XYZ file of C-alpha atoms in Angstrom:
198
model
C 3.772 14.347 -12.912
C 6.312 13.446 -15.540
C 5.084 11.765 -18.716
C 8.125 9.473 -18.683
C 5.964 6.424 -18.012
C 4.566 5.244 -21.315
C 2.828 1.871 -21.533
C 3.491 -0.331 -24.540
C -0.259 -0.961 -24.930
C -3.222 1.338 -24.250
C -4.341 1.156 -20.610
C -6.184 3.466 -18.205
C -3.863 6.271 -17.065
C -4.443 5.514 -13.382
C -1.931 2.678 -13.661
C 0.975 4.725 -15.010
C 0.183 7.948 -13.165
C 0.219 6.256 -9.752
C 3.681 5.929 -8.244
C 5.270 5.990 -4.792
C 6.832 9.341 -3.868
C 8.464 9.957 -0.492
C 8.055 13.740 -0.269
C 4.911 14.774 1.593
C 3.489 18.201 2.393
C 2.190 17.190 5.828
C -1.279 18.500 4.931
C -3.922 16.968 7.214
C -6.004 14.236 5.602
C -9.741 14.367 6.323
C -10.940 11.177 7.971
C -13.760 10.873 5.418
C -11.187 10.840 2.607
C -9.177 8.086 4.268
C -12.354 6.107 4.886
C -13.218 6.387 1.182
C -9.877 4.703 0.443
C -10.790 1.893 2.830
C -14.202 1.673 1.159
C -12.480 1.086 -2.185
C -10.329 -1.606 -0.563
C -13.455 -3.235 0.865
C -14.623 -4.062 -2.663
C -11.470 -5.914 -3.703
C -11.859 -9.539 -4.839
C -10.957 -12.377 -2.462
C -10.909 -16.162 -2.376
C -14.380 -17.479 -1.441
C -15.265 -13.866 -0.624
C -13.411 -14.290 2.688
C -12.209 -10.654 2.723
C -9.171 -11.356 4.941
C -7.669 -7.857 4.717
C -7.573 -5.670 7.792
C -6.222 -2.138 8.245
C -5.068 -0.207 11.299
C -4.478 3.491 10.706
C -3.196 6.599 12.410
C -3.646 10.207 11.308
C -0.697 12.580 11.703
C -0.526 14.204 15.108
C -2.194 11.316 16.943
C -0.794 8.592 19.225
C -1.930 6.011 16.655
C 0.288 7.635 13.996
C 3.232 7.750 16.391
C 2.784 4.075 17.260
C 2.871 3.092 13.588
C 5.804 5.403 12.839
C 7.827 3.840 15.652
C 7.614 0.415 13.968
C 9.298 1.634 10.770
C 13.007 1.204 10.142
C 14.903 4.488 10.710
C 15.339 5.107 6.968
C 11.575 5.048 6.427
C 10.864 7.041 9.589
C 12.959 9.858 8.152
C 10.498 10.643 5.364
C 7.269 8.924 6.466
C 7.044 11.197 9.520
C 5.743 13.909 7.158
C 2.853 11.784 5.833
C -0.770 12.633 6.606
C -1.655 9.066 7.600
C 0.009 5.718 8.161
C -1.848 2.468 7.541
C -0.842 -1.064 8.491
C -1.933 -3.628 5.886
C -2.816 -6.898 7.602
C -4.698 -10.096 6.851
C -6.230 -12.962 8.768
C -4.465 -16.290 8.239
C -7.655 -18.310 8.726
C -11.249 -18.111 7.562
C -14.529 -19.752 8.503
C -16.158 -20.986 5.281
C -19.885 -20.401 4.776
C -21.939 -23.046 6.554
C -19.047 -24.175 8.770
C -18.253 -23.484 12.405
C -14.492 -24.060 12.446
C -11.825 -21.811 11.010
C -9.491 -23.268 8.394
C -6.232 -21.949 6.932
C -6.670 -19.209 4.332
C -3.756 -19.852 1.964
C -4.552 -16.842 -0.250
C -4.856 -14.239 2.510
C -1.727 -12.324 1.463
C -2.733 -12.345 -2.211
C -6.140 -10.949 -1.302
C -4.649 -8.288 0.983
C -2.480 -7.195 -1.944
C -5.569 -6.705 -4.072
C -7.166 -4.618 -1.316
C -4.033 -2.481 -0.908
C -3.971 -1.750 -4.639
C -7.622 -0.720 -4.532
C -6.806 1.635 -1.666
C -3.844 3.081 -3.572
C -5.860 3.695 -6.740
C -8.666 5.411 -4.826
C -6.175 7.620 -3.004
C -4.603 8.540 -6.350
C -8.044 9.243 -7.814
C -8.661 11.705 -4.973
C -5.315 13.464 -5.420
C -3.337 11.776 -2.634
C -0.165 9.729 -2.897
C 0.667 6.421 -1.263
C 3.931 4.666 -0.556
C 3.864 1.102 0.778
C 6.812 -0.017 2.892
C 8.154 -3.421 3.777
C 10.765 -1.786 6.016
C 9.086 -2.190 9.403
C 9.420 -4.389 12.474
C 6.497 -6.811 12.268
C 6.845 -7.988 15.884
C 6.903 -4.403 17.155
C 3.923 -3.515 14.977
C 1.890 -6.431 16.276
C 2.773 -5.585 19.883
C 2.150 -1.824 19.613
C -1.113 -2.231 17.699
C -2.411 -5.246 19.628
C -2.568 -7.420 16.509
C -3.421 -11.098 17.244
C -0.902 -13.812 16.396
C -3.128 -15.275 13.662
C -3.037 -11.997 11.711
C -0.168 -11.340 9.302
C 1.411 -7.900 8.863
C 2.359 -7.171 5.247
C 3.197 -3.479 4.915
C 2.817 0.001 6.301
C 1.492 2.589 3.842
C 2.234 6.308 4.057
C -0.483 8.548 2.581
C -0.394 12.291 1.960
C -0.203 15.087 -0.549
C 2.872 15.095 -2.730
C 5.444 17.607 -1.533
C 8.581 19.229 -2.860
C 11.407 16.722 -3.221
C 13.768 19.386 -1.854
C 12.422 18.398 1.583
C 14.168 15.038 1.196
C 17.850 14.254 1.823
C 20.020 14.645 -1.277
C 20.308 10.891 -1.825
C 16.521 10.515 -1.953
C 15.890 13.535 -4.154
C 17.483 11.757 -7.113
C 15.125 8.798 -6.583
C 11.984 10.952 -6.350
C 10.731 10.204 -9.827
C 8.385 7.619 -11.327
C 10.241 4.414 -12.139
C 9.803 2.115 -15.087
C 8.660 -1.506 -15.384
C 10.115 -4.610 -16.967
C 8.801 -5.423 -20.448
C 5.934 -7.897 -20.754
C 8.294 -10.339 -22.451
C 10.076 -10.774 -19.097
C 6.857 -11.203 -17.131
C 4.396 -13.208 -19.235
C 4.650 -16.617 -20.921
C 2.087 -18.739 -22.733
C 1.479 -22.268 -21.513
C 4.884 -22.973 -19.959
C 7.472 -21.185 -17.875
C 10.044 -19.681 -20.231
C 10.916 -16.680 -18.080
C 14.046 -15.648 -16.245
C 13.936 -15.913 -12.447
């Protein structure tokens, strides 16, 4: 891991050391390890403790993996096929509040699913695995192939594996196989009133 990522303020290294490579070794991922990542996601915060996140996974070499891989755009299929696992990140659009019988819209379901995905990513990193979340997938195909109900939103597909040699990637991707930087806080944070660029 390059030390090119340097935060402007002291923070835990897990935040700068985690990034999203595309080169995977193809090493099998033990199911218990993947489940530990889901366990970390289970403890993410959520609005009214509704826990709307859902995950559907496939381990490499299984029909479930192939079904998830088939929903990716061709560009992502090219490198994600070497991952150890693929995981669909989903969330329920409705929730049944405590003490009520009827479901109501859950406006923060996507926000909460994002928190759960980050928890999963940090646990995977902690255990020595890499993750790469993708928005490049066909949501309708994913819902059909995985049997996802209409009231469940599909947000991303995550590739998980051990980091491999970037030489396995096409030339154009090899140059991009490095941790990227972030915008400065001055472009992201304002006090009291919006003073930020779009």
